[in-house]
mmCIF file with all atom_site columns, C-alpha atoms in Angstrom:
data_model
loop_
_atom_site.group_PDB
_atom_site.id
_atom_site.type_symbol
_atom_site.label_atom_id
_atom_site.label_alt_id
_atom_site.label_comp_id
_atom_site.label_asym_id
_atom_site.label_entity_id
_atom_site.label_seq_id
_atom_site.pdbx_PDB_ins_code
_atom_site.Cartn_x
_atom_site.Cartn_y
_atom_site.Cartn_z
_atom_site.occupancy
_atom_site.B_iso_or_equiv
_atom_site.pdbx_formal_charge
_atom_site.auth_seq_id
_atom_site.auth_comp_id
_atom_site.auth_asym_id
_atom_site.auth_atom_id
_atom_site.pdbx_PDB_model_num
ATOM 1   C CA . UNK I 1 1   ? 105.934 90.118  124.505 1.00 70.00 ? 137 UNK I CA 1
ATOM 2   C CA . UNK I 1 2   ? 108.820 91.789  122.680 1.00 81.00 ? 138 UNK I CA 1
ATOM 3   C CA . UNK I 1 3   ? 107.422 94.001  119.913 1.00 88.00 ? 139 UNK I CA 1
ATOM 4   C CA . UNK I 1 4   ? 110.750 94.545  118.170 1.00 91.00 ? 140 UNK I CA 1
ATOM 5   C CA . UNK I 1 5   ? 109.966 92.047  115.354 1.00 91.00 ? 141 UNK I CA 1
ATOM 6   C CA . UNK I 1 6   ? 106.841 94.041  114.461 1.00 91.00 ? 142 UNK I CA 1
ATOM 7   C CA . UNK I 1 7   ? 108.730 97.346  114.511 1.00 92.00 ? 143 UNK I CA 1
ATOM 8   C CA . UNK I 1 8   ? 111.579 95.922  112.462 1.00 93.00 ? 144 UNK I CA 1
ATOM 9   C CA . UNK I 1 9   ? 109.255 94.278  109.952 1.00 93.00 ? 145 UNK I CA 1
ATOM 10  C CA . UNK I 1 10  ? 107.272 97.479  109.482 1.00 92.00 ? 146 UNK I CA 1
ATOM 11  C CA . UNK I 1 11  ? 110.298 99.696  108.963 1.00 93.00 ? 147 UNK I CA 1
ATOM 12  C CA . UNK I 1 12  ? 111.865 97.239  106.514 1.00 94.00 ? 148 UNK I CA 1
ATOM 13  C CA . UNK I 1 13  ? 108.581 96.967  104.604 1.00 93.00 ? 149 UNK I CA 1
ATOM 14  C CA . UNK I 1 14  ? 108.057 100.754 104.559 1.00 94.00 ? 150 UNK I CA 1
ATOM 15  C CA . UNK I 1 15  ? 111.582 101.598 103.422 1.00 95.00 ? 151 UNK I CA 1
ATOM 16  C CA . UNK I 1 16  ? 111.603 98.891  100.763 1.00 95.00 ? 152 UNK I CA 1
ATOM 17  C CA . UNK I 1 17  ? 108.166 100.019 99.536  1.00 93.00 ? 153 UNK I CA 1
ATOM 18  C CA . UNK I 1 18  ? 109.455 103.556 99.016  1.00 94.00 ? 154 UNK I CA 1
ATOM 19  C CA . UNK I 1 19  ? 112.426 102.193 97.072  1.00 95.00 ? 155 UNK I CA 1
ATOM 20  C CA . UNK I 1 20  ? 110.389 99.888  94.837  1.00 94.00 ? 156 UNK I CA 1
ATOM 21  C CA . UNK I 1 21  ? 107.792 102.631 94.298  1.00 93.00 ? 157 UNK I CA 1
ATOM 22  C CA . UNK I 1 22  ? 110.283 104.848 92.479  1.00 93.00 ? 158 UNK I CA 1
ATOM 23  C CA . UNK I 1 23  ? 112.365 102.114 90.852  1.00 93.00 ? 159 UNK I CA 1
ATOM 24  C CA . UNK I 1 24  ? 109.272 100.156 89.820  1.00 91.00 ? 160 UNK I CA 1
ATOM 25  C CA . UNK I 1 25  ? 107.572 103.186 88.269  1.00 90.00 ? 161 UNK I CA 1
ATOM 26  C CA . UNK I 1 26  ? 110.727 104.211 86.419  1.00 90.00 ? 162 UNK I CA 1
ATOM 27  C CA . UNK I 1 27  ? 111.321 100.703 85.054  1.00 90.00 ? 163 UNK I CA 1
ATOM 28  C CA . UNK I 1 28  ? 107.655 100.185 84.133  1.00 87.00 ? 164 UNK I CA 1
ATOM 29  C CA . UNK I 1 29  ? 107.326 103.529 82.367  1.00 84.00 ? 165 UNK I CA 1
ATOM 30  C CA . UNK I 1 30  ? 110.532 103.058 80.396  1.00 84.00 ? 166 UNK I CA 1
ATOM 31  C CA . UNK I 1 31  ? 110.077 99.387  79.477  1.00 84.00 ? 167 UNK I CA 1
ATOM 32  C CA . UNK I 1 32  ? 106.425 99.865  78.433  1.00 78.00 ? 168 UNK I CA 1
ATOM 33  C CA . UNK I 1 33  ? 107.701 101.965 75.505  1.00 79.00 ? 169 UNK I CA 1
ATOM 34  C CA . UNK I 1 34  ? 110.181 99.382  74.212  1.00 81.00 ? 170 UNK I CA 1
ATOM 35  C CA . UNK I 1 35  ? 109.628 96.877  71.434  1.00 81.00 ? 171 UNK I CA 1
ATOM 36  C CA . UNK I 1 36  ? 108.203 93.455  72.197  1.00 83.00 ? 172 UNK I CA 1
ATOM 37  C CA . UNK I 1 37  ? 111.468 91.477  72.097  1.00 86.00 ? 173 UNK I CA 1
ATOM 38  C CA . UNK I 1 38  ? 113.445 93.783  74.400  1.00 86.00 ? 174 UNK I CA 1
ATOM 39  C CA . UNK I 1 39  ? 110.444 94.137  76.683  1.00 84.00 ? 175 UNK I CA 1
ATOM 40  C CA . UNK I 1 40  ? 110.133 90.362  76.937  1.00 85.00 ? 176 UNK I CA 1
ATOM 41  C CA . UNK I 1 41  ? 113.804 89.902  77.843  1.00 89.00 ? 177 UNK I CA 1
ATOM 42  C CA . UNK I 1 42  ? 113.728 92.636  80.488  1.00 89.00 ? 178 UNK I CA 1
ATOM 43  C CA . UNK I 1 43  ? 110.456 91.263  81.873  1.00 87.00 ? 179 UNK I CA 1
ATOM 44  C CA . UNK I 1 44  ? 112.081 87.889  82.449  1.00 89.00 ? 180 UNK I CA 1
ATOM 45  C CA . UNK I 1 45  ? 115.095 89.436  84.181  1.00 89.00 ? 181 UNK I CA 1
ATOM 46  C CA . UNK I 1 46  ? 113.133 91.830  86.402  1.00 89.00 ? 182 UNK I CA 1
ATOM 47  C CA . UNK I 1 47  ? 110.392 89.413  87.408  1.00 89.00 ? 183 UNK I CA 1
ATOM 48  C CA . UNK I 1 48  ? 112.611 86.368  87.955  1.00 90.00 ? 184 UNK I CA 1
ATOM 49  C CA . UNK I 1 49  ? 112.717 86.884  91.765  1.00 89.00 ? 185 UNK I CA 1
ATOM 50  C CA . UNK I 1 50  ? 108.934 86.508  91.798  1.00 87.00 ? 186 UNK I CA 1
ATOM 51  C CA . UNK I 1 51  ? 109.124 82.873  90.659  1.00 88.00 ? 187 UNK I CA 1
ATOM 52  C CA . UNK I 1 52  ? 112.437 81.832  92.199  1.00 89.00 ? 188 UNK I CA 1
ATOM 53  C CA . UNK I 1 53  ? 112.407 80.318  95.699  1.00 89.00 ? 189 UNK I CA 1
ATOM 54  C CA . UNK I 1 54  ? 113.141 83.100  98.213  1.00 89.00 ? 190 UNK I CA 1
ATOM 55  C CA . UNK I 1 55  ? 116.129 81.159  99.545  1.00 90.00 ? 191 UNK I CA 1
ATOM 56  C CA . UNK I 1 56  ? 117.630 81.169  96.040  1.00 92.00 ? 192 UNK I CA 1
ATOM 57  C CA . UNK I 1 57  ? 117.130 84.933  95.868  1.00 91.00 ? 193 UNK I CA 1
ATOM 58  C CA . UNK I 1 58  ? 118.836 85.191  99.247  1.00 91.00 ? 194 UNK I CA 1
ATOM 59  C CA . UNK I 1 59  ? 121.720 83.052  97.991  1.00 92.00 ? 195 UNK I CA 1
ATOM 60  C CA . UNK I 1 60  ? 122.290 85.339  95.010  1.00 92.00 ? 196 UNK I CA 1
ATOM 61  C CA . UNK I 1 61  ? 122.178 88.378  97.305  1.00 92.00 ? 197 UNK I CA 1
ATOM 62  C CA . UNK I 1 62  ? 124.792 86.756  99.527  1.00 91.00 ? 198 UNK I CA 1
ATOM 63  C CA . UNK I 1 63  ? 126.988 86.228  96.465  1.00 90.00 ? 199 UNK I CA 1
ATOM 64  C CA . UNK I 1 64  ? 126.675 89.937  95.751  1.00 89.00 ? 200 UNK I CA 1
ATOM 65  C CA . UNK I 1 65  ? 126.720 91.505  99.215  1.00 88.00 ? 201 UNK I CA 1
ATOM 66  C CA . UNK I 1 66  ? 128.631 89.031  101.396 1.00 85.00 ? 202 UNK I CA 1
ATOM 67  C CA . UNK I 1 67  ? 131.666 90.354  103.288 1.00 83.00 ? 203 UNK I CA 1
ATOM 68  C CA . UNK I 1 68  ? 133.952 88.094  101.233 1.00 85.00 ? 204 UNK I CA 1
ATOM 69  C CA . UNK I 1 69  ? 132.529 89.356  97.957  1.00 84.00 ? 205 UNK I CA 1
ATOM 70  C CA . UNK I 1 70  ? 133.963 92.432  96.174  1.00 85.00 ? 206 UNK I CA 1
ATOM 71  C CA . UNK I 1 71  ? 130.995 94.736  96.817  1.00 85.00 ? 207 UNK I CA 1
ATOM 72  C CA . UNK I 1 72  ? 130.431 93.671  100.408 1.00 84.00 ? 208 UNK I CA 1
ATOM 73  C CA . UNK I 1 73  ? 134.153 93.765  101.195 1.00 87.00 ? 209 UNK I CA 1
ATOM 74  C CA . UNK I 1 74  ? 134.505 97.253  99.647  1.00 87.00 ? 210 UNK I CA 1
ATOM 75  C CA . UNK I 1 75  ? 131.670 98.645  101.791 1.00 86.00 ? 211 UNK I CA 1
ATOM 76  C CA . UNK I 1 76  ? 133.194 97.066  104.884 1.00 84.00 ? 212 UNK I CA 1
ATOM 77  C CA . UNK I 1 77  ? 136.667 98.468  104.183 1.00 82.00 ? 213 UNK I CA 1
ATOM 78  C CA . UNK I 1 78  ? 135.586 101.930 103.060 1.00 83.00 ? 214 UNK I CA 1
ATOM 79  C CA . UNK I 1 79  ? 132.692 102.647 105.400 1.00 82.00 ? 215 UNK I CA 1
ATOM 80  C CA . UNK I 1 80  ? 132.949 99.960  108.062 1.00 81.00 ? 216 UNK I CA 1
ATOM 81  C CA . UNK I 1 81  ? 129.459 98.876  107.004 1.00 82.00 ? 217 UNK I CA 1
ATOM 82  C CA . UNK I 1 82  ? 128.329 95.276  106.775 1.00 86.00 ? 218 UNK I CA 1
ATOM 83  C CA . UNK I 1 83  ? 125.723 94.600  104.102 1.00 85.00 ? 219 UNK I CA 1
ATOM 84  C CA . UNK I 1 84  ? 124.718 91.261  105.624 1.00 86.00 ? 220 UNK I CA 1
ATOM 85  C CA . UNK I 1 85  ? 123.504 90.151  109.059 1.00 90.00 ? 221 UNK I CA 1
ATOM 86  C CA . UNK I 1 86  ? 122.131 93.589  109.986 1.00 91.00 ? 222 UNK I CA 1
ATOM 87  C CA . UNK I 1 87  ? 118.556 94.855  110.025 1.00 91.00 ? 223 UNK I CA 1
ATOM 88  C CA . UNK I 1 88  ? 119.343 96.920  106.921 1.00 90.00 ? 224 UNK I CA 1
ATOM 89  C CA . UNK I 1 89  ? 120.106 93.654  105.126 1.00 91.00 ? 225 UNK I CA 1
ATOM 90  C CA . UNK I 1 90  ? 116.410 92.894  105.337 1.00 92.00 ? 226 UNK I CA 1
ATOM 91  C CA . UNK I 1 91  ? 115.768 95.903  103.106 1.00 94.00 ? 227 UNK I CA 1
ATOM 92  C CA . UNK I 1 92  ? 117.856 94.393  100.302 1.00 93.00 ? 228 UNK I CA 1
ATOM 93  C CA . UNK I 1 93  ? 115.949 91.132  100.613 1.00 93.00 ? 229 UNK I CA 1
ATOM 94  C CA . UNK I 1 94  ? 112.563 92.864  100.730 1.00 94.00 ? 230 UNK I CA 1
ATOM 95  C CA . UNK I 1 95  ? 113.345 95.027  97.698  1.00 94.00 ? 231 UNK I CA 1
ATOM 96  C CA . UNK I 1 96  ? 114.499 92.015  95.681  1.00 93.00 ? 232 UNK I CA 1
ATOM 97  C CA . UNK I 1 97  ? 111.318 89.991  96.281  1.00 93.00 ? 233 UNK I CA 1
ATOM 98  C CA . UNK I 1 98  ? 108.776 92.850  96.194  1.00 92.00 ? 234 UNK I CA 1
ATOM 99  C CA . UNK I 1 99  ? 110.085 94.798  93.189  1.00 93.00 ? 235 UNK I CA 1
ATOM 100 C CA . UNK I 1 100 ? 108.540 92.433  90.586  1.00 92.00 ? 236 UNK I CA 1
ATOM 101 C CA . UNK I 1 101 ? 105.058 92.976  92.047  1.00 91.00 ? 237 UNK I CA 1
ATOM 102 C CA . UNK I 1 102 ? 105.400 96.752  91.873  1.00 91.00 ? 238 UNK I CA 1
ATOM 103 C CA . UNK I 1 103 ? 106.936 96.654  88.427  1.00 91.00 ? 239 UNK I CA 1
ATOM 104 C CA . UNK I 1 104 ? 104.334 94.366  86.851  1.00 89.00 ? 240 UNK I CA 1
ATOM 105 C CA . UNK I 1 105 ? 101.401 96.223  88.399  1.00 88.00 ? 241 UNK I CA 1
ATOM 106 C CA . UNK I 1 106 ? 102.734 99.638  87.395  1.00 88.00 ? 242 UNK I CA 1
ATOM 107 C CA . UNK I 1 107 ? 103.552 98.469  83.872  1.00 86.00 ? 243 UNK I CA 1
ATOM 108 C CA . UNK I 1 108 ? 100.021 97.155  83.430  1.00 84.00 ? 244 UNK I CA 1
ATOM 109 C CA . UNK I 1 109 ? 98.652  100.506 84.591  1.00 83.00 ? 245 UNK I CA 1
ATOM 110 C CA . UNK I 1 110 ? 100.868 102.445 82.179  1.00 84.00 ? 246 UNK I CA 1
ATOM 111 C CA . UNK I 1 111 ? 100.006 100.182 79.254  1.00 81.00 ? 247 UNK I CA 1
ATOM 112 C CA . UNK I 1 112 ? 96.295  100.801 79.835  1.00 80.00 ? 248 UNK I CA 1
ATOM 113 C CA . UNK I 1 113 ? 96.824  104.574 79.835  1.00 81.00 ? 249 UNK I CA 1
ATOM 114 C CA . UNK I 1 114 ? 95.072  106.463 77.034  1.00 77.00 ? 250 UNK I CA 1
ATOM 115 C CA . UNK I 1 115 ? 97.979  107.955 75.082  1.00 78.00 ? 251 UNK I CA 1
ATOM 116 C CA . UNK I 1 116 ? 95.687  110.521 73.443  1.00 83.00 ? 252 UNK I CA 1
ATOM 117 C CA . UNK I 1 117 ? 95.743  112.384 76.775  1.00 82.00 ? 253 UNK I CA 1
ATOM 118 C CA . UNK I 1 118 ? 99.524  112.678 76.565  1.00 81.00 ? 254 UNK I CA 1
ATOM 119 C CA . UNK I 1 119 ? 99.322  113.738 72.922  1.00 83.00 ? 255 UNK I CA 1
ATOM 120 C CA . UNK I 1 120 ? 96.774  116.399 73.826  1.00 82.00 ? 256 UNK I CA 1
ATOM 121 C CA . UNK I 1 121 ? 99.118  117.696 76.491  1.00 82.00 ? 257 UNK I CA 1
ATOM 122 C CA . UNK I 1 122 ? 101.987 117.873 73.995  1.00 82.00 ? 258 UNK I CA 1
ATOM 123 C CA . UNK I 1 123 ? 99.884  119.874 71.543  1.00 83.00 ? 259 UNK I CA 1
ATOM 124 C CA . UNK I 1 124 ? 99.290  122.374 74.362  1.00 80.00 ? 260 UNK I CA 1
ATOM 125 C CA . UNK I 1 125 ? 103.030 122.739 74.809  1.00 80.00 ? 261 UNK I CA 1
ATOM 126 C CA . UNK I 1 126 ? 103.303 120.788 78.068  1.00 82.00 ? 262 UNK I CA 1
ATOM 127 C CA . UNK I 1 127 ? 106.655 119.171 78.853  1.00 82.00 ? 263 UNK I CA 1
ATOM 128 C CA . UNK I 1 128 ? 107.033 115.401 79.100  1.00 81.00 ? 264 UNK I CA 1
ATOM 129 C CA . UNK I 1 129 ? 107.865 115.736 82.793  1.00 81.00 ? 265 UNK I CA 1
ATOM 130 C CA . UNK I 1 130 ? 104.691 117.726 83.427  1.00 82.00 ? 266 UNK I CA 1
ATOM 131 C CA . UNK I 1 131 ? 102.607 115.236 81.446  1.00 82.00 ? 267 UNK I CA 1
ATOM 132 C CA . UNK I 1 132 ? 104.082 112.336 83.416  1.00 83.00 ? 268 UNK I CA 1
ATOM 133 C CA . UNK I 1 133 ? 103.568 113.790 86.902  1.00 83.00 ? 269 UNK I CA 1
ATOM 134 C CA . UNK I 1 134 ? 100.284 115.611 86.322  1.00 83.00 ? 270 UNK I CA 1
ATOM 135 C CA . UNK I 1 135 ? 98.497  113.511 83.690  1.00 84.00 ? 271 UNK I CA 1
ATOM 136 C CA . UNK I 1 136 ? 99.948  110.017 83.270  1.00 83.00 ? 272 UNK I CA 1
ATOM 137 C CA . UNK I 1 137 ? 100.670 109.247 86.938  1.00 82.00 ? 273 UNK I CA 1
ATOM 138 C CA . UNK I 1 138 ? 97.315  110.502 88.319  1.00 82.00 ? 274 UNK I CA 1
ATOM 139 C CA . UNK I 1 139 ? 95.455  108.541 85.636  1.00 82.00 ? 275 UNK I CA 1
ATOM 140 C CA . UNK I 1 140 ? 97.289  105.357 86.657  1.00 82.00 ? 276 UNK I CA 1
ATOM 141 C CA . UNK I 1 141 ? 97.242  106.027 90.400  1.00 81.00 ? 277 UNK I CA 1
ATOM 142 C CA . UNK I 1 142 ? 94.872  103.201 91.357  1.00 80.00 ? 278 UNK I CA 1
ATOM 143 C CA . UNK I 1 143 ? 97.016  100.534 89.726  1.00 81.00 ? 279 UNK I CA 1
ATOM 144 C CA . UNK I 1 144 ? 100.202 102.051 91.115  1.00 87.00 ? 280 UNK I CA 1
ATOM 145 C CA . UNK I 1 145 ? 98.762  102.255 94.627  1.00 85.00 ? 281 UNK I CA 1
ATOM 146 C CA . UNK I 1 146 ? 97.702  98.615  94.375  1.00 83.00 ? 282 UNK I CA 1
ATOM 147 C CA . UNK I 1 147 ? 101.269 97.747  93.393  1.00 87.00 ? 283 UNK I CA 1
ATOM 148 C CA . UNK I 1 148 ? 102.657 99.611  96.393  1.00 89.00 ? 284 UNK I CA 1
ATOM 149 C CA . UNK I 1 149 ? 100.279 97.846  98.767  1.00 87.00 ? 285 UNK I CA 1
ATOM 150 C CA . UNK I 1 150 ? 101.137 94.424  97.316  1.00 87.00 ? 286 UNK I CA 1
ATOM 151 C CA . UNK I 1 151 ? 104.855 95.192  97.499  1.00 90.00 ? 287 UNK I CA 1
ATOM 152 C CA . UNK I 1 152 ? 104.468 96.277  101.129 1.00 91.00 ? 288 UNK I CA 1
ATOM 153 C CA . UNK I 1 153 ? 102.617 93.063  101.978 1.00 88.00 ? 289 UNK I CA 1
ATOM 154 C CA . UNK I 1 154 ? 105.233 90.934  100.240 1.00 90.00 ? 290 UNK I CA 1
ATOM 155 C CA . UNK I 1 155 ? 108.059 92.713  102.041 1.00 91.00 ? 291 UNK I CA 1
ATOM 156 C CA . UNK I 1 156 ? 106.299 92.405  105.387 1.00 89.00 ? 292 UNK I CA 1
ATOM 157 C CA . UNK I 1 157 ? 105.909 88.641  105.047 1.00 86.00 ? 293 UNK I CA 1
ATOM 158 C CA . UNK I 1 158 ? 109.309 87.907  103.534 1.00 89.00 ? 294 UNK I CA 1
ATOM 159 C CA . UNK I 1 159 ? 111.191 85.062  105.195 1.00 90.00 ? 295 UNK I CA 1
ATOM 160 C CA . UNK I 1 160 ? 113.480 83.038  102.925 1.00 89.00 ? 296 UNK I CA 1
ATOM 161 C CA . UNK I 1 161 ? 115.775 85.737  101.537 1.00 91.00 ? 297 UNK I CA 1
ATOM 162 C CA . UNK I 1 162 ? 115.668 87.668  104.815 1.00 91.00 ? 298 UNK I CA 1
ATOM 163 C CA . UNK I 1 163 ? 116.720 84.675  106.903 1.00 90.00 ? 299 UNK I CA 1
ATOM 164 C CA . UNK I 1 164 ? 119.721 84.082  104.645 1.00 90.00 ? 300 UNK I CA 1
ATOM 165 C CA . UNK I 1 165 ? 120.794 87.708  104.329 1.00 90.00 ? 301 UNK I CA 1
ATOM 166 C CA . UNK I 1 166 ? 119.927 89.140  107.759 1.00 90.00 ? 302 UNK I CA 1
ATOM 167 C CA . UNK I 1 167 ? 119.654 86.013  109.885 1.00 88.00 ? 303 UNK I CA 1
ATOM 168 C CA . UNK I 1 168 ? 117.865 86.028  113.217 1.00 90.00 ? 304 UNK I CA 1
ATOM 169 C CA . UNK I 1 169 ? 119.186 88.038  116.152 1.00 89.00 ? 305 UNK I CA 1
ATOM 170 C CA . UNK I 1 170 ? 116.608 89.068  118.786 1.00 89.00 ? 306 UNK I CA 1
ATOM 171 C CA . UNK I 1 171 ? 116.454 92.836  119.134 1.00 88.00 ? 307 UNK I CA 1
ATOM 172 C CA . UNK I 1 172 ? 118.635 93.396  116.062 1.00 90.00 ? 308 UNK I CA 1
ATOM 173 C CA . UNK I 1 173 ? 117.525 91.592  112.902 1.00 90.00 ? 309 UNK I CA 1
ATOM 174 C CA . UNK I 1 174 ? 114.408 89.681  114.007 1.00 92.00 ? 310 UNK I CA 1
ATOM 175 C CA . UNK I 1 175 ? 111.290 90.092  111.867 1.00 92.00 ? 311 UNK I CA 1
ATOM 176 C CA . UNK I 1 176 ? 107.826 88.644  112.326 1.00 91.00 ? 312 UNK I CA 1
ATOM 177 C CA . UNK I 1 177 ? 108.488 85.772  109.913 1.00 91.00 ? 313 UNK I CA 1
ATOM 178 C CA . UNK I 1 178 ? 111.873 84.794  111.328 1.00 91.00 ? 314 UNK I CA 1
ATOM 179 C CA . UNK I 1 179 ? 110.506 85.128  114.871 1.00 92.00 ? 315 UNK I CA 1
ATOM 180 C CA . UNK I 1 180 ? 107.623 82.753  114.144 1.00 91.00 ? 316 UNK I CA 1
ATOM 181 C CA . UNK I 1 181 ? 110.054 80.153  112.834 1.00 90.00 ? 317 UNK I CA 1
ATOM 182 C CA . UNK I 1 182 ? 112.426 80.499  115.774 1.00 91.00 ? 318 UNK I CA 1
ATOM 183 C CA . UNK I 1 183 ? 109.598 80.319  118.321 1.00 91.00 ? 319 UNK I CA 1
ATOM 184 C CA . UNK I 1 184 ? 108.174 77.236  116.644 1.00 90.00 ? 320 UNK I CA 1
ATOM 185 C CA . UNK I 1 185 ? 111.637 75.644  116.483 1.00 89.00 ? 321 UNK I CA 1
ATOM 186 C CA . UNK I 1 186 ? 112.100 76.181  120.237 1.00 89.00 ? 322 UNK I CA 1
ATOM 187 C CA . UNK I 1 187 ? 108.631 74.807  121.119 1.00 89.00 ? 323 UNK I CA 1
ATOM 188 C CA . UNK I 1 188 ? 107.152 78.207  122.045 1.00 90.00 ? 324 UNK I CA 1
ATOM 189 C CA . UNK I 1 189 ? 104.053 77.564  119.980 1.00 88.00 ? 325 UNK I CA 1
ATOM 190 C CA . UNK I 1 190 ? 101.719 79.818  121.975 1.00 89.00 ? 326 UNK I CA 1
ATOM 191 C CA . UNK I 1 191 ? 103.888 82.877  121.382 1.00 91.00 ? 327 UNK I CA 1
ATOM 192 C CA . UNK I 1 192 ? 104.452 81.863  117.776 1.00 91.00 ? 328 UNK I CA 1
ATOM 193 C CA . UNK I 1 193 ? 100.676 81.688  117.296 1.00 92.00 ? 329 UNK I CA 1
ATOM 194 C CA . UNK I 1 194 ? 100.310 85.242  118.641 1.00 91.00 ? 330 UNK I CA 1
ATOM 195 C CA . UNK I 1 195 ? 102.748 86.500  116.041 1.00 91.00 ? 331 UNK I CA 1
ATOM 196 C CA . UNK I 1 196 ? 100.892 84.572  113.362 1.00 91.00 ? 332 UNK I CA 1
ATOM 197 C CA . UNK I 1 197 ? 97.700  86.359  114.391 1.00 92.00 ? 333 UNK I CA 1
ATOM 198 C CA . UNK I 1 198 ? 99.456  89.733  114.223 1.00 90.00 ? 334 UNK I CA 1
ATOM 199 C CA . UNK I 1 199 ? 100.695 88.942  110.726 1.00 87.00 ? 335 UNK I CA 1
ATOM 200 C CA . UNK I 1 200 ? 97.277  87.716  109.615 1.00 88.00 ? 336 UNK I CA 1
ATOM 201 C CA . UNK I 1 201 ? 95.608  90.898  110.909 1.00 90.00 ? 337 UNK I CA 1
ATOM 202 C CA . UNK I 1 202 ? 98.023  93.090  108.962 1.00 86.00 ? 338 UNK I CA 1
ATOM 203 C CA . UNK I 1 203 ? 97.635  90.927  105.856 1.00 83.00 ? 339 UNK I CA 1
ATOM 204 C CA . UNK I 1 204 ? 93.830  91.166  106.078 1.00 87.00 ? 340 UNK I CA 1
ATOM 205 C CA . UNK I 1 205 ? 94.044  94.967  106.172 1.00 86.00 ? 341 UNK I CA 1
ATOM 206 C CA . UNK I 1 206 ? 96.365  94.922  103.163 1.00 81.00 ? 342 UNK I CA 1
ATOM 207 C CA . UNK I 1 207 ? 94.037  92.673  101.157 1.00 80.00 ? 343 UNK I CA 1
ATOM 208 C CA . UNK I 1 208 ? 91.040  94.841  101.983 1.00 85.00 ? 344 UNK I CA 1
ATOM 209 C CA . UNK I 1 209 ? 92.985  97.874  100.806 1.00 79.00 ? 345 UNK I CA 1
ATOM 210 C CA . UNK I 1 210 ? 93.906  96.181  97.533  1.00 75.00 ? 346 UNK I CA 1
ATOM 211 C CA . UNK I 1 211 ? 90.277  95.158  96.938  1.00 78.00 ? 347 UNK I CA 1
ATOM 212 C CA . UNK I 1 212 ? 89.096  98.718  97.568  1.00 79.00 ? 348 UNK I CA 1
ATOM 213 C CA . UNK I 1 213 ? 91.672  100.098 95.143  1.00 70.00 ? 349 UNK I CA 1
ATOM 214 C CA . UNK I 1 214 ? 90.724  97.567  92.464  1.00 68.00 ? 350 UNK I CA 1
ATOM 215 C CA . UNK I 1 215 ? 87.042  98.380  92.888  1.00 73.00 ? 351 UNK I CA 1
ATOM 216 C CA . UNK I 1 216 ? 87.735  102.113 92.566  1.00 69.00 ? 352 UNK I CA 1
ATOM 217 C CA . UNK I 1 217 ? 89.855  101.408 89.503  1.00 62.00 ? 353 UNK I CA 1
ATOM 218 C CA . UNK I 1 218 ? 87.011  99.468  87.834  1.00 64.00 ? 354 UNK I CA 1
ATOM 219 C CA . UNK I 1 219 ? 84.489  102.169 88.703  1.00 65.00 ? 355 UNK I CA 1
ATOM 220 C CA . UNK I 1 220 ? 86.807  104.826 87.313  1.00 59.00 ? 356 UNK I CA 1
ATOM 221 C CA . UNK I 1 221 ? 87.123  102.972 84.019  1.00 57.00 ? 357 UNK I CA 1
ATOM 222 C CA . UNK I 1 222 ? 83.339  102.640 83.706  1.00 58.00 ? 358 UNK I CA 1
ATOM 223 C CA . UNK I 1 223 ? 82.946  106.376 84.304  1.00 56.00 ? 359 UNK I CA 1
#
């Protein structure tokens, strides 16, 4: 049994989770302070990939990153780097579909933050950066961690956008999801079932982690 799809899926999910962690927190913290109209417009734009079919998300990414498109062609000419049909392409797909989960979860955590704590810090002469990293972020850590876990799970199970952007090449771009489809399509159902079990085991661990974080978050609020 070739374990490359598991390795590739994990590294894509891990890298994309790191990216959406920082971008999601930045977007959530900034947008939470905006007025209702602007916040509503940005919410629609940033969370649209969460409701669009993954293949549609993949199509839009191809329009942006394809080798015949300005951005994709520029990267190919300047750096000799293809932005599609490589394992790195899976990162773009995973970020696009998992970012809304991280953003919405983090924004909810920031909106529930008690602003009197930040005001108290300002009266003590603490900088906004210090208040964010040492007061605001630790107070919202359970919600943010839940967002990271959900984003990781979404990236790990991504198929539609990944299949369009990275394709399926054994030993190069194959992920668990694309491997299951290819094995099923070629009547290798026994091997496909094994990969399904691997994915289900990882998903079960992720769900247990999310439940534990939510329970700790509720207990922390009661305290």
